PDB file of C-alpha atoms and ligand atoms in Angstrom:
ATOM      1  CA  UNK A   1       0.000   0.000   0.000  1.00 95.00           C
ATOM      2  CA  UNK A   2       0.820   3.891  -0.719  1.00 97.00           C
ATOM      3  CA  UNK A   3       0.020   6.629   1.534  1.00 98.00           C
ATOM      4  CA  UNK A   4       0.270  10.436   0.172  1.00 97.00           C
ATOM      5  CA  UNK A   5      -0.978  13.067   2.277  1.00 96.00           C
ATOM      6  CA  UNK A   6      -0.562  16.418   0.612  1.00 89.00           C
ATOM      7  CA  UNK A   7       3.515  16.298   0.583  1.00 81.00           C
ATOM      8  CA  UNK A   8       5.333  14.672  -2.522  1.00 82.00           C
ATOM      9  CA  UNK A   9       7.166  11.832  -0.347  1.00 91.00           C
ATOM     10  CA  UNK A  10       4.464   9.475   0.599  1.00 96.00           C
ATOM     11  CA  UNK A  11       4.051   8.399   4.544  1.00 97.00           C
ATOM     12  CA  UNK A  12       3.939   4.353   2.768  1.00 98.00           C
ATOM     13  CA  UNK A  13       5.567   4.036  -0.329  1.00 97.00           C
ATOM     14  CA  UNK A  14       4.238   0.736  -1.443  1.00 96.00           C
ATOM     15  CA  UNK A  15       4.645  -1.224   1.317  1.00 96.00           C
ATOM     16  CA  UNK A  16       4.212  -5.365   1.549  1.00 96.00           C
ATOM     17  CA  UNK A  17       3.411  -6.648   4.617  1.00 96.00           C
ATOM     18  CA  UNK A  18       1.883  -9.831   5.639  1.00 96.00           C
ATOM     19  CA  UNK A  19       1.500 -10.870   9.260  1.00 97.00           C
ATOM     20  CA  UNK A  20      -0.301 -14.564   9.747  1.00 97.00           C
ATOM     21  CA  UNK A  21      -2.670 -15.360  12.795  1.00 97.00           C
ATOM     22  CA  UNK A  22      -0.874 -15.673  15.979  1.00 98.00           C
ATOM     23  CA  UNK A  23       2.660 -13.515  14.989  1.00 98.00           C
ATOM     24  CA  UNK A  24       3.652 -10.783  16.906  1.00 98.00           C
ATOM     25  CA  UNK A  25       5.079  -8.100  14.573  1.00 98.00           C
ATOM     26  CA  UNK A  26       6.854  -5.231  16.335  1.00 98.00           C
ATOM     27  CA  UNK A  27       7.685  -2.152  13.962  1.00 98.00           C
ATOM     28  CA  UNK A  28      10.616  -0.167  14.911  1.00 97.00           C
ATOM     29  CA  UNK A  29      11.195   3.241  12.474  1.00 96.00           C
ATOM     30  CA  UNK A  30      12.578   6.591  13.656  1.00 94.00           C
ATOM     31  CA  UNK A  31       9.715   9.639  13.767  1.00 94.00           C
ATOM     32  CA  UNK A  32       8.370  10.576  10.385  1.00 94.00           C
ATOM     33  CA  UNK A  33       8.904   6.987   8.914  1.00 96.00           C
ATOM     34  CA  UNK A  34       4.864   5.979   8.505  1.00 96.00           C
ATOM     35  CA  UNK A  35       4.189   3.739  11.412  1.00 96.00           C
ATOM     36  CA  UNK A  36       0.863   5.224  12.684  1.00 94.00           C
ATOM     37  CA  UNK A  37      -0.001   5.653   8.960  1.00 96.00           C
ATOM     38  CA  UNK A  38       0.517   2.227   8.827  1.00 97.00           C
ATOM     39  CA  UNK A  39      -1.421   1.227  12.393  1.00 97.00           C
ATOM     40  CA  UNK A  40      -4.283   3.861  11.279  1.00 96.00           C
ATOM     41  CA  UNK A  41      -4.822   2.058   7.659  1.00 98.00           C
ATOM     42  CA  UNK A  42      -5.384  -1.423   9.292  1.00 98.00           C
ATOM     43  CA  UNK A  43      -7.573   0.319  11.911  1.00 97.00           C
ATOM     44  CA  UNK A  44      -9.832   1.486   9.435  1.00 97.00           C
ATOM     45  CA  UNK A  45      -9.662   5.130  10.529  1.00 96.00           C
ATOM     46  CA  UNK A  46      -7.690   6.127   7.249  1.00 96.00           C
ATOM     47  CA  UNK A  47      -7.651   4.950   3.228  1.00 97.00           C
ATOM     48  CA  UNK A  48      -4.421   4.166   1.149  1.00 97.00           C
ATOM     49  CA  UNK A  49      -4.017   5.905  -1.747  1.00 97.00           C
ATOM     50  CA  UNK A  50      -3.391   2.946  -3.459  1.00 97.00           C
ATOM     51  CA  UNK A  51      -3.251  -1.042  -2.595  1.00 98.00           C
ATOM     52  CA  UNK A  52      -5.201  -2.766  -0.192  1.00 98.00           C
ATOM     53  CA  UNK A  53      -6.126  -3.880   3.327  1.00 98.00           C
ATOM     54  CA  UNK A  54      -7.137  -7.268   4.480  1.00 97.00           C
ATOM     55  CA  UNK A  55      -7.579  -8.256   8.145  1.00 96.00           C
ATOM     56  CA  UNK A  56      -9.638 -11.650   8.923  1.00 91.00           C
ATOM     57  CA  UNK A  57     -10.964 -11.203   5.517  1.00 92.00           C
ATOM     58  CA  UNK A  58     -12.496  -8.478   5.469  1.00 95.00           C
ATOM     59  CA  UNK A  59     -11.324  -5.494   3.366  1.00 98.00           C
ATOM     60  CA  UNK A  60     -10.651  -2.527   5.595  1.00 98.00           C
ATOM     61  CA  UNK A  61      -9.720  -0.049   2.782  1.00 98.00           C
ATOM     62  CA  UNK A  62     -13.164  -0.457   1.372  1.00 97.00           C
ATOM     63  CA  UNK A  63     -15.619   0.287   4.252  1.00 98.00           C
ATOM     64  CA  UNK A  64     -17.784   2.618   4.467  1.00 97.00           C
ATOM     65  CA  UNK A  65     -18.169   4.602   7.894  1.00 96.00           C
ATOM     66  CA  UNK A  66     -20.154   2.569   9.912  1.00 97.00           C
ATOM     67  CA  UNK A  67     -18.469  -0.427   8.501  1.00 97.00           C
ATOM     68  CA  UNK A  68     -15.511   0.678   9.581  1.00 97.00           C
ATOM     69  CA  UNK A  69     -16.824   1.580  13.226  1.00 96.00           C
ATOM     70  CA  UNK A  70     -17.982  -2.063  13.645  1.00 95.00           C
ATOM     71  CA  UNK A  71     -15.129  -3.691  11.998  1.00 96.00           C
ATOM     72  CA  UNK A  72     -13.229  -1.963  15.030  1.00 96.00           C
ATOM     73  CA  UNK A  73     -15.507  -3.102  17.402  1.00 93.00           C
ATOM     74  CA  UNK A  74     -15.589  -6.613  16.413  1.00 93.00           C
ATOM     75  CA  UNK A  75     -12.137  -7.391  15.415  1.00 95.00           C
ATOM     76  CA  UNK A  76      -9.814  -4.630  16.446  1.00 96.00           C
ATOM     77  CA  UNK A  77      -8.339  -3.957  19.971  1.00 96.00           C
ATOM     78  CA  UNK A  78      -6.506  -0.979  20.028  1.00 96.00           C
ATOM     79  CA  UNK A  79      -4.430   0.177  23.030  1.00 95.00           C
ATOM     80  CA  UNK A  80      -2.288   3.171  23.254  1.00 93.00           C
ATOM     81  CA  UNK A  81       0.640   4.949  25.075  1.00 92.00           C
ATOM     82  CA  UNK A  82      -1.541   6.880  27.589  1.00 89.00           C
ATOM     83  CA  UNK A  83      -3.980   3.775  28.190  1.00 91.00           C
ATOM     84  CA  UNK A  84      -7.569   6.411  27.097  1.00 93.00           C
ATOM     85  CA  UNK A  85      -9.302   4.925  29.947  1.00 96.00           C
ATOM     86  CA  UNK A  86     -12.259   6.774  31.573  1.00 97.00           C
ATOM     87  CA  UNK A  87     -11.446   7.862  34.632  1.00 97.00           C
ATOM     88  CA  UNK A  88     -14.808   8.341  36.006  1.00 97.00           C
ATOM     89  CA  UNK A  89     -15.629   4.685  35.509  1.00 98.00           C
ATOM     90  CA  UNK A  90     -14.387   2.027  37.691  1.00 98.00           C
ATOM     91  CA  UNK A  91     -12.024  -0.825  36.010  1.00 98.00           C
ATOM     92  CA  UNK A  92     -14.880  -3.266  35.375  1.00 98.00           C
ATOM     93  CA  UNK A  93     -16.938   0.158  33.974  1.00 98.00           C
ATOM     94  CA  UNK A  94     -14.266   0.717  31.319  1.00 98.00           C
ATOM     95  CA  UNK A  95     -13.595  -2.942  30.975  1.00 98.00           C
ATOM     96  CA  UNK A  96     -17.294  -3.361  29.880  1.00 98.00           C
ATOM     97  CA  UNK A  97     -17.849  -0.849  27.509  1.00 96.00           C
ATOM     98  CA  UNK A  98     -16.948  -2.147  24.106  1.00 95.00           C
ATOM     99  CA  UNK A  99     -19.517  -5.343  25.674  1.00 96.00           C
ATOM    100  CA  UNK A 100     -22.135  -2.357  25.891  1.00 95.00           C
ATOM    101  CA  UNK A 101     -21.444  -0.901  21.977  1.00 92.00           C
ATOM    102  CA  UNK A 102     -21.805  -4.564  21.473  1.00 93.00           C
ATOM    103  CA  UNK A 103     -24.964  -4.480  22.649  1.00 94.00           C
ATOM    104  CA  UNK A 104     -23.381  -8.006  24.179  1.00 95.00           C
ATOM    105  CA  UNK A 105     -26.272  -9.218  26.563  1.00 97.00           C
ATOM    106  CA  UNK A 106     -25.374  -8.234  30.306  1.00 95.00           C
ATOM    107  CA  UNK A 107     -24.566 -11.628  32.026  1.00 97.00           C
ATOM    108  CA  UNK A 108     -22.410 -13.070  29.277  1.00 97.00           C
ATOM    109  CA  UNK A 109     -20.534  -9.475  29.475  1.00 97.00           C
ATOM    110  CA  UNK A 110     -19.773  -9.653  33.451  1.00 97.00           C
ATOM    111  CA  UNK A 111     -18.234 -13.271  32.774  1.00 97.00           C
ATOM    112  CA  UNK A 112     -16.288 -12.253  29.734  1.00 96.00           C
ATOM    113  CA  UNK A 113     -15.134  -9.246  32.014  1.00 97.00           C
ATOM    114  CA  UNK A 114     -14.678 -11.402  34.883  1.00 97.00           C
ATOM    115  CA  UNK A 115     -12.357 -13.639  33.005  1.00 94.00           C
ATOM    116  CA  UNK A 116     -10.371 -11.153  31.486  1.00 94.00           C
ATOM    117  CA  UNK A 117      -9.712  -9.610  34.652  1.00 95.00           C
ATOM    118  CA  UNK A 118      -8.571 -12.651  36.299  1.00 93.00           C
ATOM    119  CA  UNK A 119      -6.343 -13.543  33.692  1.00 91.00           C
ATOM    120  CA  UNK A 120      -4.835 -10.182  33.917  1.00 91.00           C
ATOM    121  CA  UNK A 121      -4.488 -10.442  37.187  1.00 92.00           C
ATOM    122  CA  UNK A 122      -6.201  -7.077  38.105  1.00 95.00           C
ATOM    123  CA  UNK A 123      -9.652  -8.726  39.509  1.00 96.00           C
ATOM    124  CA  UNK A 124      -9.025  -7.175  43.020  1.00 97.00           C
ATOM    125  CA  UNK A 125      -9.354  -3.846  41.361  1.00 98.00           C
ATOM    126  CA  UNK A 126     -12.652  -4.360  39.350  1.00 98.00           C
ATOM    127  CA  UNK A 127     -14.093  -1.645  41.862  1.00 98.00           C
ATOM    128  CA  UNK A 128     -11.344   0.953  41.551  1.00 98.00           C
ATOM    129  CA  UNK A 129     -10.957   3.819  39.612  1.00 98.00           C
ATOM    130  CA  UNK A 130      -8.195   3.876  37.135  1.00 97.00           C
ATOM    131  CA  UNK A 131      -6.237   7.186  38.544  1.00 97.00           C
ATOM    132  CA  UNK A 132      -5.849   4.955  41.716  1.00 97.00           C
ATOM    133  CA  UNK A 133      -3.902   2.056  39.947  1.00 96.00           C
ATOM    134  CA  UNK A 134       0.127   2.111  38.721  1.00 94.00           C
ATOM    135  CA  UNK A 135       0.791   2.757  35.005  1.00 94.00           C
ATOM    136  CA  UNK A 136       1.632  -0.846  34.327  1.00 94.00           C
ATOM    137  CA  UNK A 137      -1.923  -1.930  36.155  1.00 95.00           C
ATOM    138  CA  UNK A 138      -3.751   0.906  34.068  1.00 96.00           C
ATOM    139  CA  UNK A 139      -2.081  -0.734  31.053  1.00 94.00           C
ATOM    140  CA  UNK A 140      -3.721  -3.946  32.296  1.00 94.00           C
ATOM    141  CA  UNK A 141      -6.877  -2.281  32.177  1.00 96.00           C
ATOM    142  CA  UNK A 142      -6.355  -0.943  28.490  1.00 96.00           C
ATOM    143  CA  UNK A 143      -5.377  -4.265  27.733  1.00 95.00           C
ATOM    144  CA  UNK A 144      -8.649  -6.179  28.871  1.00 95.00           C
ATOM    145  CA  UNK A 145     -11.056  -3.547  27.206  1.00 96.00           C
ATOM    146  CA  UNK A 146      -9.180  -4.052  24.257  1.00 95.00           C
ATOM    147  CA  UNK A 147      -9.745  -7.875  24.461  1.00 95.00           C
ATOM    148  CA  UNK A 148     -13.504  -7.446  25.741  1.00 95.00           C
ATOM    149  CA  UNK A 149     -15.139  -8.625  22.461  1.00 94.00           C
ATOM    150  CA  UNK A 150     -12.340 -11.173  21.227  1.00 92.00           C
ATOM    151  CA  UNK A 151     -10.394  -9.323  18.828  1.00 94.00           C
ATOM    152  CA  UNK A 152      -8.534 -11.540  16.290  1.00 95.00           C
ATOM    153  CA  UNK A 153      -6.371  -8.794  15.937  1.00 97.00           C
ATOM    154  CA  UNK A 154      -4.877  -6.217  18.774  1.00 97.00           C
ATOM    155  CA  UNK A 155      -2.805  -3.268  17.546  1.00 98.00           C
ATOM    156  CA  UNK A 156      -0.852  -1.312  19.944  1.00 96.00           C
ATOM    157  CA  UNK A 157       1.170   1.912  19.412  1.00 95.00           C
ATOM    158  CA  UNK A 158       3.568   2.462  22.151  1.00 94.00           C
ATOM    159  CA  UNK A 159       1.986   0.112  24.629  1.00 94.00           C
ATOM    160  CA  UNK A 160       5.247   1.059  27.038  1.00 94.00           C
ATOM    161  CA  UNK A 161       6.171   4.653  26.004  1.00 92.00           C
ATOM    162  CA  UNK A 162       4.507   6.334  29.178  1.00 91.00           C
ATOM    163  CA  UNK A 163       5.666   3.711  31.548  1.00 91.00           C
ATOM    164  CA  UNK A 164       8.404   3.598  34.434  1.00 91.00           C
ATOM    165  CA  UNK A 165      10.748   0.541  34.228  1.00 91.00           C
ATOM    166  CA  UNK A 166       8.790  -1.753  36.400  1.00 89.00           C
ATOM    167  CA  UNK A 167       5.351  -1.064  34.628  1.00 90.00           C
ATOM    168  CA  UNK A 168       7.801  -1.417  31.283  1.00 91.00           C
ATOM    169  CA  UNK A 169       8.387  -4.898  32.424  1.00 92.00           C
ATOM    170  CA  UNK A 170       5.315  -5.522  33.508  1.00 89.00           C
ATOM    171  CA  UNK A 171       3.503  -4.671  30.052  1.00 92.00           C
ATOM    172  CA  UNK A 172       6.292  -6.425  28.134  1.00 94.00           C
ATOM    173  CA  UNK A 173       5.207  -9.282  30.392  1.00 93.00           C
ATOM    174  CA  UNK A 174       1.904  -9.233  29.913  1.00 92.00           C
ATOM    175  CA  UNK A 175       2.384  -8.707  25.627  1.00 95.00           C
ATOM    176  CA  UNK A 176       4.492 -11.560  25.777  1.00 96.00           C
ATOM    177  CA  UNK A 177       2.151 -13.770  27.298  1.00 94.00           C
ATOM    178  CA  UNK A 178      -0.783 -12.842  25.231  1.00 95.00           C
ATOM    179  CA  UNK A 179       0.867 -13.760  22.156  1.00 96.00           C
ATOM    180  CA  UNK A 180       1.992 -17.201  23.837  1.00 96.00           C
ATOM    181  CA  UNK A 181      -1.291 -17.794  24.534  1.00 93.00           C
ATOM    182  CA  UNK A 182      -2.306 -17.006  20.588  1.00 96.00           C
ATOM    183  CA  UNK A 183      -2.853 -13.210  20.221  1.00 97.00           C
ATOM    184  CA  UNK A 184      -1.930 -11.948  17.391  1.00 98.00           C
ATOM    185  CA  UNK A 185      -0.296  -8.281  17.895  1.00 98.00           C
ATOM    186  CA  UNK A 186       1.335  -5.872  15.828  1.00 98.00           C
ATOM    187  CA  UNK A 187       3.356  -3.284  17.848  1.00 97.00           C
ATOM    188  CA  UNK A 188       4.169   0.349  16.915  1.00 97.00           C
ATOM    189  CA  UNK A 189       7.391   0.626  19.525  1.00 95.00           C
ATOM    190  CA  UNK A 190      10.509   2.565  20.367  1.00 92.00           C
ATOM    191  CA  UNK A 191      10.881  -0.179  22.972  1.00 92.00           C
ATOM    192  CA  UNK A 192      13.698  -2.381  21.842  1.00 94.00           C
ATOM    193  CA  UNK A 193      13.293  -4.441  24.497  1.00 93.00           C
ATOM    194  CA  UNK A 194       9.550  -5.286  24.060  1.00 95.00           C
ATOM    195  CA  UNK A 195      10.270  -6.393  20.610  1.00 96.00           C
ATOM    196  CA  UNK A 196      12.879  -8.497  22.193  1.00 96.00           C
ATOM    197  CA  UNK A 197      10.848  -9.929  24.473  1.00 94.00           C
ATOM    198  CA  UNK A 198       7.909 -10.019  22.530  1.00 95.00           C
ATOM    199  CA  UNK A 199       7.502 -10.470  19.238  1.00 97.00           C
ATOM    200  CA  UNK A 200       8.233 -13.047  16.665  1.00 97.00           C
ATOM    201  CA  UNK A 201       9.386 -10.750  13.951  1.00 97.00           C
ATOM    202  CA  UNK A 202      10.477  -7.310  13.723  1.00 97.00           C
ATOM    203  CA  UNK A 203      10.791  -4.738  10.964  1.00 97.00           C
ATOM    204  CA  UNK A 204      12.093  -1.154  10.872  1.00 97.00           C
ATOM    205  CA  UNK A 205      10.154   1.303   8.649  1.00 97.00           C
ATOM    206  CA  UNK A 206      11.946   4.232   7.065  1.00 96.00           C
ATOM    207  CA  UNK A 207      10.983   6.314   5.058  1.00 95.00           C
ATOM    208  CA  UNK A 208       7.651   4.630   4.575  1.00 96.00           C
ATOM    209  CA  UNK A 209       9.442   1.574   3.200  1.00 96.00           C
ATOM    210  CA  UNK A 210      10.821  -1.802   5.500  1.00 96.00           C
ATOM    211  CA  UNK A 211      14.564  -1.197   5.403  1.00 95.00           C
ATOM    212  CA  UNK A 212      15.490  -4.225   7.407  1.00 94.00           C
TER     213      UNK A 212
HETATM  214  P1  ADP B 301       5.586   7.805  12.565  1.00 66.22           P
HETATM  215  O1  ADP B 301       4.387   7.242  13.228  1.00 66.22           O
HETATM  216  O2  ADP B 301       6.590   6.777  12.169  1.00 66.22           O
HETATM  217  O3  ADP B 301       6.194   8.937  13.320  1.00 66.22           O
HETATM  218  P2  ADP B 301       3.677   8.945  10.695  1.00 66.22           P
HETATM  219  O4  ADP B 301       2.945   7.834  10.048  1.00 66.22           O
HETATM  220  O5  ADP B 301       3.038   9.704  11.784  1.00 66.22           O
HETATM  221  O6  ADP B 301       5.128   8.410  11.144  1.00 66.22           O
HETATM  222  O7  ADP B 301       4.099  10.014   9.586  1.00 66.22           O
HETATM  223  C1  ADP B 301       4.678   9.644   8.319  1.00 66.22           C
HETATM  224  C2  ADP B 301       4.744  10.898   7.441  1.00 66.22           C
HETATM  225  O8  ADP B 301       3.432  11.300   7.090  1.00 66.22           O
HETATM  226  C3  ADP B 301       5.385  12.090   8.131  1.00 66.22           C
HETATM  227  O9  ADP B 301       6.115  12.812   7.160  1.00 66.22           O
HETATM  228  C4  ADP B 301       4.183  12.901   8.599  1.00 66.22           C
HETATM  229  O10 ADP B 301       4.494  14.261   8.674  1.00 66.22           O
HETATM  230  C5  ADP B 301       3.153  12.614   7.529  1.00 66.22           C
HETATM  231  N1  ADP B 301       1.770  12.659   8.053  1.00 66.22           N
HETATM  232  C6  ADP B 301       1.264  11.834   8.998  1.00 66.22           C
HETATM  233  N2  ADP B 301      -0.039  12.095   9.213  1.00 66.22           N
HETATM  234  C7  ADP B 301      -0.368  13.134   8.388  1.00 66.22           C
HETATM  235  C8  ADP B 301      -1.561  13.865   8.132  1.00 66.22           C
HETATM  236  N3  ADP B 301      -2.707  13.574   8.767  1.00 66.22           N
HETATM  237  N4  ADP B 301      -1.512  14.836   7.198  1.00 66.22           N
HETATM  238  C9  ADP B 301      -0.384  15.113   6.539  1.00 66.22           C
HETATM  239  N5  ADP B 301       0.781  14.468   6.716  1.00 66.22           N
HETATM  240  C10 ADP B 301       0.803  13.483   7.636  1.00 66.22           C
HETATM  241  P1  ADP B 302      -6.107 -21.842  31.778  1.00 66.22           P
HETATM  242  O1  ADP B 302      -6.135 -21.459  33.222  1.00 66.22           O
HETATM  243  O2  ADP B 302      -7.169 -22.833  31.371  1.00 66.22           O
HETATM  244  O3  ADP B 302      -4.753 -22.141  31.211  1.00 66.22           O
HETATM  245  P2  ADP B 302      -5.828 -19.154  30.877  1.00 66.22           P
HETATM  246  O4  ADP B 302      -5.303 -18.725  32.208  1.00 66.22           O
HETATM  247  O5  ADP B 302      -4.887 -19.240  29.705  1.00 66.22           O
HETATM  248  O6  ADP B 302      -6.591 -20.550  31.003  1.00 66.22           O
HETATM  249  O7  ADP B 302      -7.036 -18.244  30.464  1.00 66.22           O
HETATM  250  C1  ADP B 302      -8.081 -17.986  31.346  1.00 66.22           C
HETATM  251  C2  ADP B 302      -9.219 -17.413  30.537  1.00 66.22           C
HETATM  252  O8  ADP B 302      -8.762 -16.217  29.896  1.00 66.22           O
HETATM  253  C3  ADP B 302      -9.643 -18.373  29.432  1.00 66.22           C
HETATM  254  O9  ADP B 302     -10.909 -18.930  29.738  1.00 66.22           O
HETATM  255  C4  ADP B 302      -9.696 -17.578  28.176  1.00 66.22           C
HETATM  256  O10 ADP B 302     -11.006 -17.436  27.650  1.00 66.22           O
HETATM  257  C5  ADP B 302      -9.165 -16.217  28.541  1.00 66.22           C
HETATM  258  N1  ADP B 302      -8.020 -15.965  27.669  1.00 66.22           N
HETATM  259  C6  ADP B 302      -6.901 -16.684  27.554  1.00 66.22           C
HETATM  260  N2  ADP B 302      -6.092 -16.203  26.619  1.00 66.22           N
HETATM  261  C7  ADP B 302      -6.722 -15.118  26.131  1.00 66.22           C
HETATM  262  C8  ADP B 302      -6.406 -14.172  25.132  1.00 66.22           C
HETATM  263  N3  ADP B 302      -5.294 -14.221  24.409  1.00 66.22           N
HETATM  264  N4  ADP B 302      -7.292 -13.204  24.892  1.00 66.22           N
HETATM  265  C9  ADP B 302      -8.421 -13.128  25.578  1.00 66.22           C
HETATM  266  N5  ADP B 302      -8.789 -13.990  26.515  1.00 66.22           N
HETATM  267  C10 ADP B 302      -7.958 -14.974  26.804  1.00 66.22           C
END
């Protein structure tokens, strides 16, 4: 795929990328070199300018706008650098909320919560608001939303860039584990050492192109 924005160097300059079920791709690039281009074209929220998108069959670059909003809701989970959680709902609150745009009925939300909050090991803090929690736990919290309505697909973009060391290793933890137990992820990092830890293959974008 090709990305132009208004300039004459394009953000993706025909671009090849293939990532099967259960990888974990980690793209590495210095600033400018396309890699939220690249996250925001298989999210949906954005068109190439030429080439195409397929994720779990379904062609991303061709829906229309409320296509696109449920094709995020059903097989996207998105989590970012500064976690967007709500602060004025409580972890299970924020937790459930993609279950509620799902119009997912009630009780089978609370046990899908339920589960994913055990299994992130943040259950104790169902009840809490996220300001209360560490950086790493909020991540936790990002990460569960994300995985609320069973996402073939979760797409992160700095998942550790506003985290202190421990929380660092705590996410990279977490990412790792997630993948292990068949995830498939493709990271937007800085973090060497979460693609180190974490993923199965890793590529370095510059200048809209992979350069290694
Ligand atoms: P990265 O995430 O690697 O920093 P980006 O994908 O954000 O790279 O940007 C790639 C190139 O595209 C940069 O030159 C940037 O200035 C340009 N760009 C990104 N988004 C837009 C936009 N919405 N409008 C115009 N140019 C953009
Ligand atoms: P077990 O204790 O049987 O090994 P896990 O601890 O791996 O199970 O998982 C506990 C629950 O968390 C499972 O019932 C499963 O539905 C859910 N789960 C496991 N892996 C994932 C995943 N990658 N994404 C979302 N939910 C998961």
């Amino acid at each position: 795929m090709t990305k132009r924005y208004d300039g004459a160097t394009p953000a993706l300059a025909g671009l090849d990328l293939r990532v099967r079920a259960g990888e974990a791709l980690a793209v590495l690039g210095p600033s400018g070199s396309g890699k939220s281009t690249l996250l925001n074209l298989v999210a949906g929220l954005d068109r190439p300018s030429q080439g195409t998108v397929t994720v779990d069959g379904v062609r991303v670059d061709r829906l229309g706008e409320a296509a696109s909003a449920r094709y995020r809701r059903e097989r996207i989970g998105m989590i970012f650098q500064f976690f967007n959680l709500l602060d004025d709902l409580t972890v299970l609150d924020n937790v459930l909320l993609p279950a509620q745009l799902a119009r997912t009925p009630r009780a089978t939300a609370r046990a899908r919560a339920d589960e994913l909050l055990g299994y992130l090991g943040i259950r104790k803090h169902a009840e809490t608001y996220p300001g209360r929690l560490s950086g790493g736990e909020r991540q936790r919290v990002a990460v569960a939303r994300a995985l609320m309505n069973r996402p073939p697909l979760l797409l992160a973009d700095e998942p550790t860039g506003a985290l202190d060391t421990a929380s660092g290793q705590d996410v990279r933890r977490l990412l790792t584990e997630l993948n292990r137990d068949g995830q498939t992820l493709v990271l937007v990092t800085h973090d060497l050492a979460l693609a180190e830890a974490c993923a199965t293959r890793t590529i370095e974008l510059v200048d809209g192109v992979v350069a290694r």
